[in-house]
Coordinates of C-alpha atoms and ligand atoms in Angstrom, one line a residue:
M1128 CA -37.7 66.9 -3.2
V1129 CA -39.7 69.0 -0.8
T1130 CA -40.7 72.6 -1.6
Q1131 CA -41.9 74.9 1.1
S1132 CA -45.2 76.4 0.1
S1133 CA -46.4 79.9 1.0
S1134 CA -50.0 78.8 1.2
T1135 CA -51.8 76.3 3.4
T1136 CA -54.8 76.0 1.2
H1137 CA -55.9 72.4 0.6
A1138 CA -58.5 72.9 -2.1
T1139 CA -57.3 73.1 -5.8
N1140 CA -59.3 76.4 -6.2
G1141 CA -60.2 75.5 -9.8
N1142 CA -56.6 74.8 -10.7
P1143 CA -55.8 71.4 -12.3
P1144 CA -55.0 68.8 -9.5
R1145 CA -51.4 68.2 -8.7
D1146 CA -49.7 65.0 -7.6
T1147 CA -48.6 66.5 -4.4
L1148 CA -49.6 66.6 -0.7
T1149 CA -49.6 69.9 1.2
I1150 CA -48.8 69.5 4.9
T1151 CA -49.0 72.2 7.5
D1152 CA -46.8 71.8 10.5
N1153 CA -48.9 73.3 13.3
R1154 CA -45.8 73.5 15.5
T1155 CA -44.2 76.1 13.2
G1156 CA -47.1 77.2 10.9
K1157 CA -45.0 76.3 7.9
A1158 CA -46.5 74.4 5.0
Y1159 CA -44.8 71.9 2.7
E1160 CA -45.8 70.5 -0.6
L1161 CA -44.6 66.9 -1.0
P1162 CA -44.6 65.0 -4.3
I1163 CA -46.8 61.9 -4.5
T1164 CA -45.4 59.2 -6.8
D1165 CA -47.3 56.0 -7.4
G1166 CA -49.7 56.9 -4.6
T1167 CA -46.7 57.1 -2.2
L1168 CA -44.9 59.7 -0.2
R1169 CA -41.1 59.4 0.2
A1170 CA -40.5 59.1 3.9
M1171 CA -37.2 61.0 3.5
D1172 CA -39.2 64.0 2.2
L1173 CA -40.6 64.3 5.7
R1174 CA -37.2 64.8 7.2
Q1175 CA -37.1 68.4 6.2
I1176 CA -40.1 69.1 8.3
R1177 CA -38.5 70.3 11.6
T1178 CA -39.1 72.7 14.3
D1179 CA -35.6 74.2 14.3
A1180 CA -32.1 73.5 13.0
E1181 CA -31.5 71.1 16.0
D1182 CA -34.6 69.0 15.3
F1183 CA -33.8 65.7 13.5
G1184 CA -36.9 66.0 11.3
L1185 CA -40.2 64.2 11.0
M1186 CA -40.2 60.4 10.7
T1187 CA -42.9 57.8 10.3
Y1188 CA -43.7 55.2 12.9
D1189 CA -44.8 52.0 11.2
P1190 CA -44.2 48.8 13.2
A1191 CA -44.6 45.6 11.0
F1192 CA -44.6 47.8 7.9
M1193 CA -48.4 48.0 7.9
N1194 CA -48.4 51.0 5.5
T1195 CA -44.8 51.2 4.2
A1196 CA -43.5 50.2 0.8
S1197 CA -40.0 49.1 1.2
T1198 CA -39.2 48.7 -2.5
R1199 CA -40.3 49.1 -6.0
S1200 CA -40.7 45.7 -7.6
S1201 CA -41.8 44.3 -10.9
I1202 CA -42.0 40.6 -9.9
T1203 CA -45.3 39.9 -8.2
Y1204 CA -48.6 41.8 -8.2
I1205 CA -51.3 41.3 -5.5
D1206 CA -54.6 43.0 -5.3
G1207 CA -55.7 41.8 -1.8
D1208 CA -59.2 43.2 -2.0
K1209 CA -60.0 41.5 -5.3
G1210 CA -58.0 38.3 -4.6
I1211 CA -55.7 38.8 -7.5
L1212 CA -52.1 37.3 -7.7
R1213 CA -49.9 37.6 -10.8
Y1214 CA -46.2 36.8 -11.5
R1215 CA -44.7 39.2 -14.0
G1216 CA -48.2 40.0 -15.1
Y1217 CA -49.4 36.4 -15.7
P1218 CA -52.4 35.4 -13.5
I1219 CA -51.7 32.6 -11.0
E1220 CA -54.6 30.6 -12.3
Q1221 CA -53.1 30.4 -15.8
L1222 CA -49.7 29.5 -14.5
A1223 CA -51.1 26.8 -12.2
E1224 CA -53.0 25.3 -15.1
R1225 CA -50.6 25.6 -18.0
S1226 CA -47.1 26.1 -16.6
N1227 CA -44.8 24.1 -14.4
Y1228 CA -42.6 25.1 -11.5
L1229 CA -39.3 25.3 -13.4
E1230 CA -40.9 27.4 -16.1
T1231 CA -42.5 29.7 -13.5
A1232 CA -39.2 30.0 -11.7
Y1233 CA -37.6 31.1 -15.0
L1234 CA -40.4 33.7 -15.5
I1235 CA -40.0 35.0 -11.9
L1236 CA -36.3 35.3 -12.2
F1237 CA -35.9 36.6 -15.7
G1238 CA -39.1 38.4 -16.3
E1239 CA -40.3 36.6 -19.4
L1240 CA -41.6 33.1 -20.2
P1241 CA -38.7 31.1 -21.8
S1242 CA -38.6 30.0 -25.4
E1243 CA -38.4 26.3 -25.9
A1244 CA -34.5 26.5 -26.3
Q1245 CA -34.2 28.7 -23.2
Y1246 CA -36.4 26.3 -21.2
K1247 CA -34.4 23.3 -22.2
E1248 CA -31.1 25.0 -21.3
W1249 CA -32.5 26.1 -18.0
E1250 CA -33.9 22.7 -17.1
Y1251 CA -30.6 21.0 -18.1
K1252 CA -28.7 23.4 -15.9
I1253 CA -31.0 22.7 -12.9
I1254 CA -30.9 19.0 -13.4
H1255 CA -27.2 19.0 -13.5
H1256 CA -26.7 20.8 -10.2
T1257 CA -28.9 18.7 -8.0
F1258 CA -26.1 16.7 -6.3
L1259 CA -24.7 17.8 -2.9
H1260 CA -21.0 17.7 -1.9
E1261 CA -20.5 14.6 0.1
K1262 CA -19.3 16.7 3.0
I1263 CA -22.7 18.4 3.1
K1264 CA -24.3 14.9 3.3
M1265 CA -22.0 14.2 6.2
L1266 CA -22.9 17.5 7.9
M1267 CA -26.5 16.6 7.7
Q1268 CA -25.8 13.1 9.1
A1269 CA -24.5 14.8 12.2
F1270 CA -28.0 16.0 13.2
R1271 CA -29.9 14.2 16.0
Y1272 CA -31.9 11.3 14.8
D1273 CA -35.2 13.2 15.5
A1274 CA -34.1 16.6 14.2
R1275 CA -36.9 18.5 12.6
P1276 CA -36.5 18.7 8.8
M1277 CA -36.9 22.5 8.6
G1278 CA -34.2 23.1 11.2
M1279 CA -31.9 20.9 9.1
F1280 CA -32.9 22.6 5.9
I1281 CA -32.1 26.1 7.3
S1282 CA -28.8 25.1 8.7
T1283 CA -27.7 23.3 5.6
I1284 CA -28.6 26.2 3.3
A1285 CA -26.4 28.4 5.5
A1286 CA -23.6 25.8 5.4
L1287 CA -23.6 25.9 1.6
S1288 CA -21.8 29.3 1.8
T1289 CA -18.8 27.6 3.1
F1290 CA -18.7 25.4 0.0
Y1291 CA -19.0 28.2 -2.5
P1292 CA -17.0 31.1 -1.1
E1293 CA -17.1 33.0 -4.5
A1294 CA -20.8 33.6 -3.7
L1295 CA -19.7 36.6 -1.8
Q1296 CA -19.2 38.4 -5.1
V1297 CA -22.9 39.5 -5.1
N1298 CA -22.3 42.4 -7.5
D1299 CA -21.1 40.1 -10.3
P1300 CA -24.1 38.9 -12.3
P1301 CA -22.5 35.6 -13.7
T1302 CA -21.4 34.6 -10.1
R1303 CA -24.9 35.4 -8.9
M1304 CA -26.4 33.3 -11.6
K1305 CA -24.3 30.3 -10.6
Q1306 CA -25.6 30.4 -7.0
I1307 CA -29.2 30.8 -8.2
V1308 CA -28.9 27.6 -10.3
R1309 CA -27.2 25.8 -7.5
L1310 CA -29.8 26.8 -4.9
I1311 CA -32.9 26.0 -7.1
A1312 CA -31.3 22.7 -8.1
K1313 CA -30.1 21.6 -4.6
V1314 CA -33.0 22.6 -2.4
P1315 CA -35.1 19.5 -3.3
T1316 CA -32.0 17.3 -2.5
I1317 CA -31.4 19.0 0.9
A1318 CA -35.1 18.8 1.6
A1319 CA -35.2 15.0 0.8
F1320 CA -32.1 14.3 2.8
S1321 CA -33.6 16.1 5.8
Y1322 CA -36.8 14.0 5.5
R1323 CA -34.9 10.7 5.1
H1324 CA -32.7 11.6 8.1
S1325 CA -35.7 12.3 10.4
R1326 CA -37.1 8.9 9.4
G1327 CA -33.8 7.1 9.9
L1328 CA -33.7 6.1 6.2
P1329 CA -30.6 6.1 3.9
Y1330 CA -30.3 9.2 1.6
V1331 CA -31.3 8.7 -2.0
Y1332 CA -29.3 10.5 -4.7
P1333 CA -31.0 12.5 -7.5
D1334 CA -32.1 11.0 -10.7
N1335 CA -31.5 13.2 -13.8
E1336 CA -34.1 11.4 -15.8
L1337 CA -37.0 12.7 -13.8
S1338 CA -38.9 16.0 -13.6
Y1339 CA -38.2 18.5 -10.7
T1340 CA -41.0 17.2 -8.6
G1341 CA -40.7 13.6 -9.8
N1342 CA -37.1 13.5 -8.7
L1343 CA -38.1 14.9 -5.3
F1344 CA -40.7 12.2 -4.8
R1345 CA -38.1 9.6 -5.7
M1346 CA -35.6 11.0 -3.3
L1347 CA -38.3 11.0 -0.6
D1348 CA -40.0 7.7 -1.2
M1349 CA -37.5 5.3 -2.9
M1350 CA -37.0 2.1 -1.0
T1351 CA -35.9 -1.2 -2.7
Q1352 CA -37.5 -0.7 -6.1
S1353 CA -35.1 -1.2 -9.0
K1354 CA -36.8 1.6 -10.9
Y1355 CA -38.9 4.2 -9.2
E1356 CA -41.9 5.6 -11.1
P1357 CA -43.4 8.7 -9.6
D1358 CA -47.2 8.9 -9.5
P1359 CA -48.2 11.3 -12.3
V1360 CA -51.2 12.8 -10.4
K1361 CA -49.2 13.4 -7.2
T1362 CA -46.2 14.8 -9.2
R1363 CA -48.4 17.2 -11.1
A1364 CA -50.2 18.3 -7.9
L1365 CA -47.0 19.0 -6.1
D1366 CA -45.8 20.9 -9.2
I1367 CA -49.0 23.1 -9.0
L1368 CA -48.4 23.7 -5.3
F1369 CA -44.8 24.8 -6.1
V1370 CA -46.1 27.2 -8.8
L1371 CA -48.5 28.7 -6.2
H1372 CA -45.8 29.1 -3.6
A1373 CA -43.0 30.5 -5.8
D1374 CA -43.3 34.1 -4.8
H1375 CA -45.6 36.4 -2.8
E1376 CA -44.0 39.8 -2.9
Q1377 CA -42.9 41.5 0.4
N1378 CA -43.9 38.8 2.9
C1379 CA -41.9 38.2 6.1
G1380 CA -39.5 35.7 4.6
T1381 CA -38.8 37.8 1.5
N1382 CA -38.4 40.9 3.6
A1383 CA -35.8 38.9 5.6
M1384 CA -34.0 37.9 2.3
R1385 CA -33.9 41.4 1.2
A1386 CA -32.9 42.9 4.6
I1387 CA -30.1 40.3 5.2
G1388 CA -29.0 40.5 1.5
S1389 CA -28.8 44.3 1.8
S1390 CA -25.6 43.9 3.9
R1391 CA -24.1 42.2 0.7
V1392 CA -23.7 38.9 2.4
D1393 CA -23.8 35.8 0.1
P1394 CA -27.2 34.5 -1.0
Y1395 CA -26.9 31.2 1.0
S1396 CA -26.6 33.1 4.3
A1397 CA -29.4 35.5 3.3
M1398 CA -31.6 32.6 2.2
A1399 CA -31.0 30.7 5.5
G1400 CA -32.5 33.8 7.2
A1401 CA -35.4 33.9 4.8
A1402 CA -36.2 30.2 5.4
A1403 CA -36.0 30.8 9.2
A1404 CA -38.5 33.6 8.9
L1405 CA -40.8 31.3 6.8
Y1406 CA -40.6 28.6 9.5
G1407 CA -42.7 30.6 12.0
P1408 CA -46.3 29.6 12.7
L1409 CA -47.7 32.9 11.5
H1410 CA -46.0 32.4 8.1
G1411 CA -45.0 29.2 6.3
G1412 CA -45.3 27.2 9.5
A1413 CA -49.1 27.8 9.4
N1414 CA -49.8 24.7 7.3
E1415 CA -48.4 22.6 10.1
E1416 CA -50.5 24.5 12.6
V1417 CA -53.6 23.9 10.5
L1418 CA -53.2 20.2 10.7
K1419 CA -52.5 20.3 14.5
M1420 CA -55.7 22.4 14.8
L1421 CA -57.8 20.0 12.7
K1422 CA -56.6 17.0 14.7
L1423 CA -57.3 18.9 18.0
I1424 CA -60.9 19.6 16.9
G1425 CA -61.2 15.9 16.0
N1426 CA -64.8 15.8 14.9
V1427 CA -67.2 18.0 12.8
K1428 CA -69.5 18.3 15.8
N1429 CA -66.8 20.1 17.7
V1430 CA -66.4 22.8 15.1
P1431 CA -68.9 25.4 16.5
A1432 CA -67.4 25.2 19.9
F1433 CA -63.9 25.7 18.5
I1434 CA -65.1 28.8 16.5
E1435 CA -66.5 30.2 19.7
K1436 CA -63.2 29.8 21.4
V1437 CA -61.4 31.6 18.6
K1438 CA -63.9 34.5 18.8
K1439 CA -63.2 34.8 22.5
G1440 CA -59.6 35.3 21.6
E1441 CA -58.5 31.8 22.8
G1442 CA -56.3 31.0 19.8
R1443 CA -56.6 31.7 16.1
L1444 CA -58.2 29.9 13.3
M1445 CA -55.0 28.8 11.6
G1446 CA -54.9 29.0 7.8
F1447 CA -57.3 32.0 7.9
G1448 CA -56.5 35.7 7.5
H1449 CA -53.8 37.5 5.6
R1450 CA -52.1 40.8 5.9
V1451 CA -52.8 41.6 2.2
Y1452 CA -55.7 39.4 1.1
K1453 CA -59.0 40.8 2.4
N1454 CA -60.8 38.3 0.1
Y1455 CA -60.4 34.6 -0.7
D1456 CA -56.7 33.9 -1.3
P1457 CA -56.6 32.9 -5.0
R1458 CA -54.0 30.2 -4.2
A1459 CA -56.4 28.6 -1.7
K1460 CA -59.1 28.3 -4.4
I1461 CA -56.7 26.4 -6.7
I1462 CA -55.4 24.2 -3.9
K1463 CA -58.9 23.2 -3.0
H1464 CA -59.5 22.1 -6.6
T1465 CA -56.1 20.3 -6.7
A1466 CA -57.0 18.5 -3.4
D1467 CA -59.9 16.8 -5.1
Q1468 CA -57.6 15.3 -7.7
V1469 CA -55.1 14.1 -5.1
F1470 CA -57.7 12.6 -2.9
H1471 CA -59.0 10.6 -5.9
V1472 CA -55.6 8.8 -5.9
T1473 CA -54.7 8.8 -2.2
G1474 CA -58.2 8.5 -0.7
V1475 CA -59.9 11.4 1.1
N1476 CA -58.1 12.9 4.1
P1477 CA -60.5 12.4 7.0
L1478 CA -59.7 15.9 8.3
L1479 CA -61.1 17.4 5.1
E1480 CA -64.6 17.2 6.5
I1481 CA -63.6 19.3 9.5
A1482 CA -61.8 21.8 7.4
L1483 CA -64.8 22.2 5.1
E1484 CA -67.1 22.7 8.1
L1485 CA -64.7 25.3 9.6
E1486 CA -64.7 27.2 6.3
R1487 CA -68.5 27.0 5.9
I1488 CA -69.1 28.4 9.4
A1489 CA -66.4 31.0 9.4
L1490 CA -67.4 32.4 6.0
Q1491 CA -70.9 33.2 7.5
D1492 CA -69.8 34.3 10.9
E1493 CA -69.9 38.0 11.7
Y1494 CA -66.5 37.9 13.5
F1495 CA -64.7 36.5 10.4
V1496 CA -66.8 38.4 7.8
S1497 CA -66.3 41.8 9.5
R1498 CA -62.5 41.3 9.8
K1499 CA -62.4 40.0 6.2
L1500 CA -60.8 36.7 7.3
Y1501 CA -60.8 34.1 4.5
P1502 CA -58.9 30.8 4.0
N1503 CA -55.3 31.4 2.9
V1504 CA -52.8 29.2 1.0
D1505 CA -52.1 27.2 4.1
F1506 CA -55.6 26.1 4.9
Y1507 CA -55.8 23.2 2.4
S1508 CA -52.2 22.7 1.4
G1509 CA -51.5 20.7 4.6
L1510 CA -54.3 18.3 3.9
I1511 CA -52.8 17.5 0.5
Y1512 CA -49.3 17.1 1.9
Q1513 CA -50.7 14.8 4.6
A1514 CA -52.6 12.7 2.0
M1515 CA -49.4 12.4 0.0
G1516 CA -47.9 10.8 3.1
F1517 CA -45.7 13.6 4.4
P1518 CA -45.4 14.2 8.2
V1519 CA -46.4 17.7 9.4
S1520 CA -42.9 18.6 10.4
F1521 CA -41.9 18.4 6.7
F1522 CA -44.6 20.9 5.5
P1523 CA -42.6 24.1 6.0
V1524 CA -39.8 22.5 3.9
L1525 CA -42.3 21.9 1.1
F1526 CA -43.1 25.6 1.2
A1527 CA -39.4 26.6 1.2
I1528 CA -38.4 24.6 -1.9
P1529 CA -40.5 26.6 -4.4
R1530 CA -40.1 29.9 -2.5
T1531 CA -36.4 29.7 -3.3
A1532 CA -37.2 31.1 -6.8
G1533 CA -39.0 34.1 -5.3
W1534 CA -36.4 34.8 -2.7
L1535 CA -33.6 34.8 -5.3
A1536 CA -35.5 37.0 -7.8
Q1537 CA -36.3 39.5 -5.1
W1538 CA -32.7 39.4 -3.9
V1539 CA -31.4 40.1 -7.4
E1540 CA -33.9 43.0 -7.8
M1541 CA -32.7 44.4 -4.5
V1542 CA -29.0 44.1 -5.3
E1543 CA -29.5 45.8 -8.7
D1544 CA -31.8 48.6 -7.4
P1545 CA -29.9 51.9 -7.1
D1546 CA -32.5 53.1 -4.6
Q1547 CA -31.6 50.4 -2.1
K1548 CA -29.0 50.6 0.7
I1549 CA -28.3 48.5 3.8
A1550 CA -31.7 48.0 5.5
R1551 CA -31.6 49.9 8.7
P1552 CA -34.8 51.2 10.2
R1553 CA -35.0 54.1 12.7
Q1554 CA -36.5 53.8 16.2
I1555 CA -38.3 56.0 18.7
Y1556 CA -36.1 55.7 21.8
T1557 CA -38.3 55.2 24.9
G1558 CA -35.6 54.4 27.5
Y1559 CA -33.9 56.4 30.2
G1560 CA -32.1 59.7 29.5
L1561 CA -28.4 59.9 30.6
R1562 CA -27.6 58.1 33.8
N1563 CA -24.2 57.8 35.5
F1564 CA -22.9 54.3 36.4
V1565 CA -23.4 53.3 40.0
P1566 CA -20.9 50.8 41.6
M1567 CA -22.4 47.6 42.8
Y1568 CA -21.9 48.4 46.5
A1569 CA -23.9 51.6 46.2
R1570 CA -26.9 50.0 44.3
G1571 CA -28.9 49.0 47.4
T1572 CA -30.4 45.6 48.0
D1573 CA -33.5 43.8 46.5
T1574 CA -36.3 43.4 49.0
Ligands
CMC2180 N1 -58.2 33.7 13.5 C1 -58.9 34.6 14.3 N2 -58.8 35.9 14.3 C2 -57.9 36.4 13.5 C3 -57.1 35.6 12.6 C4 -57.3 34.2 12.7 N3 -56.6 33.4 11.9 N4 -56.3 36.4 11.9 C5 -56.6 37.7 12.3 N5 -57.6 37.7 13.2 C6 -58.2 38.8 13.8 C7 -57.3 39.5 14.9 O1 -57.5 38.9 16.2 C8 -57.7 40.9 14.8 O2 -58.9 41.1 15.4 P1 -59.1 42.5 16.3 O3 -59.2 43.5 15.2 O4 -60.4 42.2 17.0 O5 -58.0 42.6 17.2 C9 -57.9 41.1 13.3 O6 -58.3 39.8 12.8 C10 -56.7 41.6 12.5 O7 -55.7 40.7 12.7 P2 -54.1 41.1 12.7 O8 -53.4 40.1 13.6 O9 -54.0 42.5 13.0 O10 -53.8 40.9 11.2 P3 -52.3 40.8 10.6 O11 -52.4 41.3 9.2 O12 -51.3 41.3 11.5 O13 -52.1 39.2 10.6 C11 -51.9 36.9 9.9 C12 -52.1 38.4 9.4 C13 -51.8 36.0 8.7 C14 -50.6 36.8 10.7 C15 -53.1 36.5 10.8 O14 -54.3 36.6 10.0 C16 -52.9 35.1 11.4 O15 -52.3 35.0 12.4 N6 -53.5 34.1 10.7 C17 -53.3 32.7 11.1 C18 -51.9 32.2 10.7 C19 -51.8 31.9 9.2 O16 -52.7 31.3 8.7 N7 -50.7 32.3 8.6 C20 -50.5 32.1 7.2 C21 -50.5 33.3 6.4 S1 -50.6 32.9 4.6 C22 -49.1 32.2 4.2 C23 -48.0 33.1 4.2 O17 -47.9 33.9 3.3 O18 -47.1 33.0 5.1

């Protein structure tokens, strides 16, 4: 609520400080006292600041949401200056070390760590929804032989809505829950089928005896073995990577999930949009770009020249920088440590040396230091994925699988939030004023 103040004084004049902001509109001389809640002004409170009755009222202009909170959320906490990341209050370091992806997904979705019985029931449900309808398999088979896995993944997620039409009942919690279980259970299968397809290999069906990541490895790698035993180090490492990628508050993909979901469309359609947003090279596609960049650099001795190019504005140092982190991304620290364990099994990725040198130079260089550009989650994850044998085109899919939990938790929070409505930003119109239509014969000719 906005109250109009009679005074324009900014000092507290010895009075106890109030959680308000006084704004004087110099166009009219009027002053307004606006409430501050959680360090935030309500943009709608500005609307009453107008020059006259005809005036629409004051708006904010914030392209790319640089300084706009679009929601209240209790899922993920980030302190970008201190390099802190927590899910539901639990530090990412503790979850990466002591939890697993399915338990973390439960935490993110339901707000609390599960009891043993709750975990068993949750795991059972996920394991028993991993199969895809045979028609989905046929749909995937229709893609070109060289289709990129992420394109197949996005399209197949969207297609799921045609198999589960009841998913449109987004206001019904049990129906929502059903789709959540389906999505978390089926994304590894869709991912694996997309990978096998792009390699021309037959699809491998899920195995209910294996863990979430163990089963994924089997569906990806299984050839002629009578029994597939996933490698425990690789399986655990992928599980840690999944914990690290499970949610990251209001990033581009999650914002897409919420914006699309705000129209009350089914979660499959909304998640296809979120995955599409994730695919971009500035977001989840960055790990693929990091690998391309390291290959292009080719040798440690070329690193200084590459850094100079970046500083001249000829390209970016991919895997560096973040809208929120102005410190070392805590996920990158954990990944660096996990990489050592993976390389112990797989052998060191030869590109690691180049990455380490890039990081060493960038962390000392004034350009990167002054802009607070540090390695982000994507800088080292690609090196692990590559050492595990995955092609770069599959990296964004490996990001999307675990992010499913975050997208769905944020979607539920949005649907249940009485503050939320259909997402619909305003604009500042910069085009022509009124013009009358001119018939083609009267438009003149191009010269
Ligand atoms: N290399 C070189 N310069 C950079 C980089 C980079 N990676 N990132 C930002 N800058 C510079 C940028 O040129 C600008 O400089 P100036 O002030 O002189 O114009 C300044 O730093 C601020 O950059 P910005 O583009 O305004 O920052 P942003 O918050 O809009 O962008 C970002 C964030 C992640 C898109 C950007 O840092 C970037 O493009 N990084 C490379 C891509 C990448 O690694 N993305 C993965 C993000 S983490 C995974 C995820 O959550 O998706």
